[in-house]
Structures are given as C-alpha cells and as structure tokens.
PDB file of C-alpha atoms in Angstrom:
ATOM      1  CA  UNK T   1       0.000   0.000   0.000  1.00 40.00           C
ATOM      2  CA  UNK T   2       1.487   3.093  -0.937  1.00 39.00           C
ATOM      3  CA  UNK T   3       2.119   6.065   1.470  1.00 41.00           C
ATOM      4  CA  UNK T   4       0.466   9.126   1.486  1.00 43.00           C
ATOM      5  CA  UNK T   5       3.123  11.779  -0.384  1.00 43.00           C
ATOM      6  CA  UNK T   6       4.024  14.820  -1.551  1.00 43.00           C
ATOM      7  CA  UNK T   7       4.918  18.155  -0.334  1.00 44.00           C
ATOM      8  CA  UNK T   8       6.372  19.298   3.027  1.00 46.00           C
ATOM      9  CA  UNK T   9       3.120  20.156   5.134  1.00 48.00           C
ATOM     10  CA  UNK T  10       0.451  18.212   2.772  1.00 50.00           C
ATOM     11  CA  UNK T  11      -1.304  15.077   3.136  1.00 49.00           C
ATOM     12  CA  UNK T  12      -2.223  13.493  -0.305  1.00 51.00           C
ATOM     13  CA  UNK T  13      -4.348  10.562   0.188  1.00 50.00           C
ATOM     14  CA  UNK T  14      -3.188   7.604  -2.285  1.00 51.00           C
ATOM     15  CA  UNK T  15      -5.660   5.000  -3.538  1.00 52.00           C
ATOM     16  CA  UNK T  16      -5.343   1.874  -3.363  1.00 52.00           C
ATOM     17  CA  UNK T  17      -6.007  -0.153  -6.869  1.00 48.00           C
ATOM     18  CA  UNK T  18      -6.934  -3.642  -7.590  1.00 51.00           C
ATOM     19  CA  UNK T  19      -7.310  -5.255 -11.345  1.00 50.00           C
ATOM     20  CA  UNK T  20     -10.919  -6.497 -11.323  1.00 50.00           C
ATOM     21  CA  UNK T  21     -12.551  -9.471 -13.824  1.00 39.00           C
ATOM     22  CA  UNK T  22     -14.759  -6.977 -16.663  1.00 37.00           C
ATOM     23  CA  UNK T  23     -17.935  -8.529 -14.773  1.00 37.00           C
ATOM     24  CA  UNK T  24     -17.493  -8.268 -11.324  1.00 35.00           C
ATOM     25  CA  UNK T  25     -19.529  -5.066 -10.386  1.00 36.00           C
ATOM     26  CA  UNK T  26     -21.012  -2.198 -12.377  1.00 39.00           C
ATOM     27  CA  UNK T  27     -19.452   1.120 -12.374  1.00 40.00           C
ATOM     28  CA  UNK T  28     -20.371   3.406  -9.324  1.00 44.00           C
ATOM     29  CA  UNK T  29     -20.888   0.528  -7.151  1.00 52.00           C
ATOM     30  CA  UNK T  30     -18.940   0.260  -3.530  1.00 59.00           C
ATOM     31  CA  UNK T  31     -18.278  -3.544  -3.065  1.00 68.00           C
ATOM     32  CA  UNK T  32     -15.951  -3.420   0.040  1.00 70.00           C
ATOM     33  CA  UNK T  33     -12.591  -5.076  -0.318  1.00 72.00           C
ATOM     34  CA  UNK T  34     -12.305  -8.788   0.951  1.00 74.00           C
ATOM     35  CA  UNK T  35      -9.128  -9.330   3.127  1.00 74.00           C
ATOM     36  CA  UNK T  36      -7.295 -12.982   2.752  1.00 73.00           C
ATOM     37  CA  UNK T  37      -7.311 -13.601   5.996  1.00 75.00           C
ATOM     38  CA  UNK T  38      -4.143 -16.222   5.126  1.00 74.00           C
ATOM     39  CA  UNK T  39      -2.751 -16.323   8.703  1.00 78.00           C
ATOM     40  CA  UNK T  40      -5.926 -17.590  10.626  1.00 76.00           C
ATOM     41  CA  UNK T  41      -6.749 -19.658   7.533  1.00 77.00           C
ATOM     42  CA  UNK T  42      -2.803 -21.012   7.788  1.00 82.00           C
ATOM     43  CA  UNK T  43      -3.604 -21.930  11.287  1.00 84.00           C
ATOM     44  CA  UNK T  44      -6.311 -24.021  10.820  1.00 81.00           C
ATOM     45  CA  UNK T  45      -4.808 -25.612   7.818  1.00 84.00           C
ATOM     46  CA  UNK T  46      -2.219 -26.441   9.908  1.00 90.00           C
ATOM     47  CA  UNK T  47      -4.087 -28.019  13.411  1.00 87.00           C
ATOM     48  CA  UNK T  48      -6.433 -30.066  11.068  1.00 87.00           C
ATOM     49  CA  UNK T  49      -3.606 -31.683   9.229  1.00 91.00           C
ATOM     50  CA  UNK T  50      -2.018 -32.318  12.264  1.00 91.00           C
ATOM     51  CA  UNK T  51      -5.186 -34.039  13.804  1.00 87.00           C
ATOM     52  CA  UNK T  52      -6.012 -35.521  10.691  1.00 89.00           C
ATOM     53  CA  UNK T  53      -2.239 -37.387  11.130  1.00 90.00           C
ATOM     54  CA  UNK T  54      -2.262 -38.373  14.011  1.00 86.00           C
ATOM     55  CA  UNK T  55      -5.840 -39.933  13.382  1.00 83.00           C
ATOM     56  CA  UNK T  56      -4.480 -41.648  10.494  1.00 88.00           C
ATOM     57  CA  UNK T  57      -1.322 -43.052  12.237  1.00 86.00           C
ATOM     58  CA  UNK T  58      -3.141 -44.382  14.707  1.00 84.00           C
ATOM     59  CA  UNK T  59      -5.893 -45.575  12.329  1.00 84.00           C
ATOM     60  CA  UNK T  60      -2.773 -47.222  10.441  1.00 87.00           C
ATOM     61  CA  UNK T  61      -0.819 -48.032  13.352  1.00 82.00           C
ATOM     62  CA  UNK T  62      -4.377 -50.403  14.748  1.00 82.00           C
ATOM     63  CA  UNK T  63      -4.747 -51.979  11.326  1.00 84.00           C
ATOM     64  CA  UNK T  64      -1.129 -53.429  11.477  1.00 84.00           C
ATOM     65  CA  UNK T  65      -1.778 -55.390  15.316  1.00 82.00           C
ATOM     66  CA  UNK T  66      -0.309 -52.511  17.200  1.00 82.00           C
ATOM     67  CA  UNK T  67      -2.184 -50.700  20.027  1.00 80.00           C
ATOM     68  CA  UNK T  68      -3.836 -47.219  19.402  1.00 76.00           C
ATOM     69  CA  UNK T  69      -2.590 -44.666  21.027  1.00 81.00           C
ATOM     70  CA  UNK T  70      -2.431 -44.367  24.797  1.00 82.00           C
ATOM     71  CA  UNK T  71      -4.012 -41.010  24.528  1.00 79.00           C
ATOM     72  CA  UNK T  72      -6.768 -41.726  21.793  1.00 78.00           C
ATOM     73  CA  UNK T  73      -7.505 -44.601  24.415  1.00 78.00           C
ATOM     74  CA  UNK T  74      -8.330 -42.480  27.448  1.00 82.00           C
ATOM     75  CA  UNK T  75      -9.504 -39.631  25.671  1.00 77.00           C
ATOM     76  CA  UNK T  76     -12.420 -42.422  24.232  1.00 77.00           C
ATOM     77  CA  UNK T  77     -12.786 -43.547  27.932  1.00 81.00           C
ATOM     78  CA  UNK T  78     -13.269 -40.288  29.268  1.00 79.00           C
ATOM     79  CA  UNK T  79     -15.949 -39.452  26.855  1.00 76.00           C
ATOM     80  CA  UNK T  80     -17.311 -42.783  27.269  1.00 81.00           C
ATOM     81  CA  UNK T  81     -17.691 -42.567  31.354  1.00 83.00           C
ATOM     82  CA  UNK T  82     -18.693 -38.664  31.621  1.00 81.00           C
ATOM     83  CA  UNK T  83     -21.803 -37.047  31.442  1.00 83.00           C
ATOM     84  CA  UNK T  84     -22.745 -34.817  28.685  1.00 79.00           C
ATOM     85  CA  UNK T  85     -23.407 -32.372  31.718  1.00 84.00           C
ATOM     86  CA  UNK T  86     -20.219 -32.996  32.988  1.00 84.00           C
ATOM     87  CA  UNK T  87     -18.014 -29.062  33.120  1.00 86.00           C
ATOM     88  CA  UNK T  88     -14.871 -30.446  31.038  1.00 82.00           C
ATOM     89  CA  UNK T  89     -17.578 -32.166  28.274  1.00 82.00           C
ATOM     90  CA  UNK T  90     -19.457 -28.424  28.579  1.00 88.00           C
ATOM     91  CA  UNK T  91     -15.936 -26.432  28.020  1.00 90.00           C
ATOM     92  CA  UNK T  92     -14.528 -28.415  25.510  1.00 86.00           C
ATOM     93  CA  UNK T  93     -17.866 -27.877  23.459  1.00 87.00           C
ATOM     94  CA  UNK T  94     -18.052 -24.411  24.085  1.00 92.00           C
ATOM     95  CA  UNK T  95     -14.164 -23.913  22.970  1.00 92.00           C
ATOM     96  CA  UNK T  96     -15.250 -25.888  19.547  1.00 88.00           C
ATOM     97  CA  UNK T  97     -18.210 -23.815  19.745  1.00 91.00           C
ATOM     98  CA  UNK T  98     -16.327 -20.663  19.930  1.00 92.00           C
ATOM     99  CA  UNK T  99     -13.668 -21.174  17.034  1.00 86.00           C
ATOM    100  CA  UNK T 100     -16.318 -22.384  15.070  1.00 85.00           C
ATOM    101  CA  UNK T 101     -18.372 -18.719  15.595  1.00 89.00           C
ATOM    102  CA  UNK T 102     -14.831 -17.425  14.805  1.00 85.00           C
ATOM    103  CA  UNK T 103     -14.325 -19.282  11.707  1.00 81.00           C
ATOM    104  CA  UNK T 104     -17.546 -18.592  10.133  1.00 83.00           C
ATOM    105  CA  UNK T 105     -17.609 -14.661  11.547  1.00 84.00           C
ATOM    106  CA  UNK T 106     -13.607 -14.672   9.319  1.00 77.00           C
ATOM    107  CA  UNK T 107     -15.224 -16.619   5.898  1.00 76.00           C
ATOM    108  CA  UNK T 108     -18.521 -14.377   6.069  1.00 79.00           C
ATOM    109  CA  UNK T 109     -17.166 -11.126   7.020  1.00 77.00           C
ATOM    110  CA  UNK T 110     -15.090  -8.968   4.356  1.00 74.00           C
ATOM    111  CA  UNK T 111     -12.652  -7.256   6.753  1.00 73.00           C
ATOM    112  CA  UNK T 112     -10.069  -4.612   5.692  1.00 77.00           C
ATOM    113  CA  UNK T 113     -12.176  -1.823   7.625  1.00 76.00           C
ATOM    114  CA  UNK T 114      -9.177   0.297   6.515  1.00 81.00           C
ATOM    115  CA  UNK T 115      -9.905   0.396   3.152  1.00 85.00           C
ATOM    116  CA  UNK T 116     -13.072   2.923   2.090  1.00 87.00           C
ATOM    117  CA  UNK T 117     -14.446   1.446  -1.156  1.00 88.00           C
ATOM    118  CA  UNK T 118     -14.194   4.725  -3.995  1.00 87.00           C
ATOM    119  CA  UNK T 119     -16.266   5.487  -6.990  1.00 86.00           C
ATOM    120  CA  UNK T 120     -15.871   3.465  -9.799  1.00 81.00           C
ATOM    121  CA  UNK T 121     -15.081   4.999 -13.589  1.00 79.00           C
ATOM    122  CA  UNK T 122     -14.473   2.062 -14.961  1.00 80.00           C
ATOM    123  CA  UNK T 123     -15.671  -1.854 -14.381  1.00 80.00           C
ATOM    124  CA  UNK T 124     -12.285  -3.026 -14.675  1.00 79.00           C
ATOM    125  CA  UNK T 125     -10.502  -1.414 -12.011  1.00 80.00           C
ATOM    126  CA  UNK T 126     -11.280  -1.190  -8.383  1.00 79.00           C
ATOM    127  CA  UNK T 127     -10.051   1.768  -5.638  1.00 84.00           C
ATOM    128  CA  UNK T 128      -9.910   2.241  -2.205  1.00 84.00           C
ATOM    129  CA  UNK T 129      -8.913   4.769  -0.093  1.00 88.00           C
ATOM    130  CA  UNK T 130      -7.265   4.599   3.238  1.00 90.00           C
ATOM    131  CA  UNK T 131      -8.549   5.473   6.175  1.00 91.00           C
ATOM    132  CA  UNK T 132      -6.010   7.075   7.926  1.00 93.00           C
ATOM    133  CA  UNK T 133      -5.371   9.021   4.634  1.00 92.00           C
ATOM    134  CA  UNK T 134      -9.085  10.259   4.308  1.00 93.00           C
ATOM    135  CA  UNK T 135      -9.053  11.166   8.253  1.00 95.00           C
ATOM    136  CA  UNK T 136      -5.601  13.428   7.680  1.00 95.00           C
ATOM    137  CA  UNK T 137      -7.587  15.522   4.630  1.00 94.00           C
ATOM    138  CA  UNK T 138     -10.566  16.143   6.354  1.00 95.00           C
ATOM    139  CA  UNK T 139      -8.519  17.373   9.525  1.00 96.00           C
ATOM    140  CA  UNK T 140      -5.951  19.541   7.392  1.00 96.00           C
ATOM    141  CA  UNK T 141      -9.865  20.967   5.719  1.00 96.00           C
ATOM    142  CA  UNK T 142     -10.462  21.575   9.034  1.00 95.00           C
ATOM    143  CA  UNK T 143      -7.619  23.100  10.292  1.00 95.00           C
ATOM    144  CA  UNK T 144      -7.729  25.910   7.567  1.00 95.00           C
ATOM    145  CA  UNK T 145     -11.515  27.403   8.902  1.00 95.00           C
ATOM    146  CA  UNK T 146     -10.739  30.702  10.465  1.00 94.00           C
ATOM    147  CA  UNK T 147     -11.057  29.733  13.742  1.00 93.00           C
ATOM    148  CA  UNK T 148     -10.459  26.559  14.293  1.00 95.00           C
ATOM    149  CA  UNK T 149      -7.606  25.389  17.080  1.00 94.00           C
ATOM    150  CA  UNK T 150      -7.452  22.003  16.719  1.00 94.00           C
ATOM    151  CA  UNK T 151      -9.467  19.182  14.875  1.00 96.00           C
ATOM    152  CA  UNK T 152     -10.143  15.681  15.430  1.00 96.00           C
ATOM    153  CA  UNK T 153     -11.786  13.287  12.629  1.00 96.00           C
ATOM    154  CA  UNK T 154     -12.419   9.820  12.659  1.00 95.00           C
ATOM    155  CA  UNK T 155     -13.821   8.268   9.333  1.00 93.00           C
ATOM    156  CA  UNK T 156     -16.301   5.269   9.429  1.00 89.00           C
ATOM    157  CA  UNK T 157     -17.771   3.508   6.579  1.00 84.00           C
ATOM    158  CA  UNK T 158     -21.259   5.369   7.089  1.00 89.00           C
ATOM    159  CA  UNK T 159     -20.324   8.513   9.777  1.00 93.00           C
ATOM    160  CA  UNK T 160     -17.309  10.618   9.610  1.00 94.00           C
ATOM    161  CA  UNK T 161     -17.318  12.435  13.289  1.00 96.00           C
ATOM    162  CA  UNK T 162     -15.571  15.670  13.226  1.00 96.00           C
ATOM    163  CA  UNK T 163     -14.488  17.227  16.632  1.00 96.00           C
ATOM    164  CA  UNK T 164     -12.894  20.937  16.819  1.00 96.00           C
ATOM    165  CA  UNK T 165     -11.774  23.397  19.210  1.00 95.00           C
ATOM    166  CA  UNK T 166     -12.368  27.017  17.908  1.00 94.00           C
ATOM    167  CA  UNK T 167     -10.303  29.506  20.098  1.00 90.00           C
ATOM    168  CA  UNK T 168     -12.070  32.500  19.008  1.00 89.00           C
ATOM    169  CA  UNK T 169     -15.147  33.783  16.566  1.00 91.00           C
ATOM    170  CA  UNK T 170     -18.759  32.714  17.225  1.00 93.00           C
ATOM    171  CA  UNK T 171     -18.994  28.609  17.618  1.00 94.00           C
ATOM    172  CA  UNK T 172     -22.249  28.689  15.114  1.00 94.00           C
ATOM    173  CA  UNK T 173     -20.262  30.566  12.491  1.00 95.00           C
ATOM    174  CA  UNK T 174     -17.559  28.225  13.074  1.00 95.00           C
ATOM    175  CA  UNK T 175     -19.875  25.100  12.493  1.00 95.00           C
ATOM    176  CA  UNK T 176     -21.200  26.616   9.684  1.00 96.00           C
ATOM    177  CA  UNK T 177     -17.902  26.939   7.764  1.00 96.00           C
ATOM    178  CA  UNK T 178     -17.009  23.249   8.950  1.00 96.00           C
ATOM    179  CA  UNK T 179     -20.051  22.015   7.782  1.00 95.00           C
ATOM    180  CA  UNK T 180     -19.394  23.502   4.032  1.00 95.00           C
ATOM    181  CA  UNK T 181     -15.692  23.107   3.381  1.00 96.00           C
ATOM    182  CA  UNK T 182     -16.334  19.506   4.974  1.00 96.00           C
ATOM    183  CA  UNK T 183     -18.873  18.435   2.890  1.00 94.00           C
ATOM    184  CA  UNK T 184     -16.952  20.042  -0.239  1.00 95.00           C
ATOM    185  CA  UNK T 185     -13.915  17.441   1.030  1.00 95.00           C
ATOM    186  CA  UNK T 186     -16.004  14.530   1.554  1.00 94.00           C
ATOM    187  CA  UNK T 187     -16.997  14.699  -1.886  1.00 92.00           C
ATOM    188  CA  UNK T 188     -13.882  15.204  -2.951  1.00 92.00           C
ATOM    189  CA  UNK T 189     -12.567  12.026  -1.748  1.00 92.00           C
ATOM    190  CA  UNK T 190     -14.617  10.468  -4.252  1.00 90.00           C
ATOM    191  CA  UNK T 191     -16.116   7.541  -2.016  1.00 91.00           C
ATOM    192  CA  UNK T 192     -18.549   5.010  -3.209  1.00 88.00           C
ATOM    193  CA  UNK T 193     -20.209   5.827  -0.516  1.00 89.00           C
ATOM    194  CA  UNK T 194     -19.777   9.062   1.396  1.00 92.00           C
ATOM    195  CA  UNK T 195     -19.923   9.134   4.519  1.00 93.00           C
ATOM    196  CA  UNK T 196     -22.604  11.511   6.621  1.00 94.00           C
ATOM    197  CA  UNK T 197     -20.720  14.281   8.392  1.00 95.00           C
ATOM    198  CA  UNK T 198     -21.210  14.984  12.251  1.00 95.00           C
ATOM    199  CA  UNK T 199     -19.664  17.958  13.157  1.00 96.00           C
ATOM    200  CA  UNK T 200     -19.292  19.514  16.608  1.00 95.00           C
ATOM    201  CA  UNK T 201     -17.185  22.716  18.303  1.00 95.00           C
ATOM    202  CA  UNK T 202     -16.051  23.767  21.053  1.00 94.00           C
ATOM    203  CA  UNK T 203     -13.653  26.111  23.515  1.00 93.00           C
ATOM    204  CA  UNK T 204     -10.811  24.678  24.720  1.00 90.00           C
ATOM    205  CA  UNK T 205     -11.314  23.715  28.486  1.00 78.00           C
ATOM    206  CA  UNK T 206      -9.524  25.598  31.120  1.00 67.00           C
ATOM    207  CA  UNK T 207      -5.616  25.657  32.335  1.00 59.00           C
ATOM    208  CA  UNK T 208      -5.601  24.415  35.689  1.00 47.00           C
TER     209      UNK T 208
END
C-alpha cells in the first residue's frame, strides 16, 4: 500500500487499486474489499492436518496389530464414562463452539475496515482509499476554517465524526464553515459511498 506523499506540510491521500474481472460489479458501485485472511486460515490448515495425522497413524498403526494410542484410548474412555453435563464435556464444546463462531464470523465477514471502497469509472478497475489518509484531509480541511484550534476526525464507513476546538469567533459561524468546506472534502474524496458528516465545536477547556 502506498504512502500518502508529496509536499512538506500536505497530506495526499493515495488509492489503493486492484485489477478487477470486466464482470465483477457495475461502475459506481462500492463492493468493500475482501481481506485474505491467510494467517488464521494457515492456522487451521495447519491443526487439522495435524489431527487428521495423528488420526491416520493411529488408524494405520491399529490396522497393522499394534495398540492405538495411549491417549486416543483415554480420551475415548473419558468421553465414554462422563456425562454430557459434565463441566470439562461443557468447556470443551463451548471452545469448539467458539472457534467455530470465529471461523464462520472470518469466511462471512469482508474485513479490511481500513480500506473505504471509492467510486468506480471504470468496471475493470477497483479503488480504495485509506482510512487514515481520508481522516488526515478532512482534519488539514479543518484546520484551515478561520477559527479553528485544533481538529479531530475519525472516518467510518457510514459517519465521519468531526471534533474541533475554535479559540475564538462565534462557535455557530464556526460550524457553519465546517459544515461547508467539509462536505466540499467529503466529496472530494470520491467515495462510493460518502460518509454523513457529524460535526461539533467547542472552547478549549480551562488551564488548571
């Protein structure tokens, strides 16, 4: 992902592009980018193969006249004497339980909340912006309102919360001007699907 560039002083937020199949989505849409996910995916690769071994060893190892495993033995006892009520039985399905919540939550959800899904001019080709990037324009925006002390902004997929500290002129006049050279910027960023703008002001507290 490329870094935000350019001038001493300036934020320039940088795009991020992907090559897309000519059908995938019509132009204009805001399809929200899917993340890989290859490490938690890795992971459970790698425990089932292991399980799936050691199953098949011992499997293998029964088939040739050798004992099972000692551990496949008591583990089958234990089940086989305790209660379904019983609290290891009760934990050990609620652990499955669990990563299997987990599992489906990873292969249903998209993820990469970082990346804000942009316009599309052509079906090909897919954008996104960053977040962080997005956040740092509407804040430098901000910053240039006569007024204005310091500015907070936090950029969600639907919301984009604007908080400000205006050291002097009236706080409605100040809104005002946030409100229009804030909306100006959100369009700008050329978002699928621009986000509504909450803006509120304020004098900065008290020394002391």
């Amino acid at each position: 992902m490329s870094e935000p560039h350019g001038s001493p002083g300036t934020t320039r937020p940088v795009p991020v592009l992907e090559k897309d199949a000519p059908d995938a989505t019509a132009p204009g849409t805001g399809r929200r980018f899917w993340s890989a996910r290859r490490v938690p995916a890795g992971i459970a690769a790698v425990l089932l193969l292991a399980l799936v071994g050691l199953f098949l060893y011992d499997i293998a190892a029964v088939r040739a006249g050798r004992p099972g495993m000692r551990w496949r033995r008591a583990l089958a006892g234990q089940l086989a004497e305790r209660p379904l009520d019983d609290v290891w039985v009760l934990t050990g399905a609620a652990v499955a339980a669990a990563l299997g919540l987990w599992l489906l939550l990873l292969a249903l959800t998209p993820g990469l909340r970082s990346l804000l899904p942009m316009r599309r001019t052509h079906p090909d080709v897919r954008a996104a912006l960053d977040r962080p990037a997005a956040e740092a324009m509407l804040r430098d925006r901000a910053m240039d309102v006569s007024g204005v002390q310091s500015a907070r902004v936090r950029v969600r997929r639907r919301k984009a919360d604007v908080r400000a500290v205006s050291h002097f002129r009236e706080l409605d006049d100040v809104r005002a001007d946030l409100d229009a050279v804030l909306g100006e910027a959100v369009t700008a960023l050329g978002l699928a699907r621009p986000p509504a703008l909450s803006v509120r002001v304020r004098r900065p507290g008290r020394k002391g």
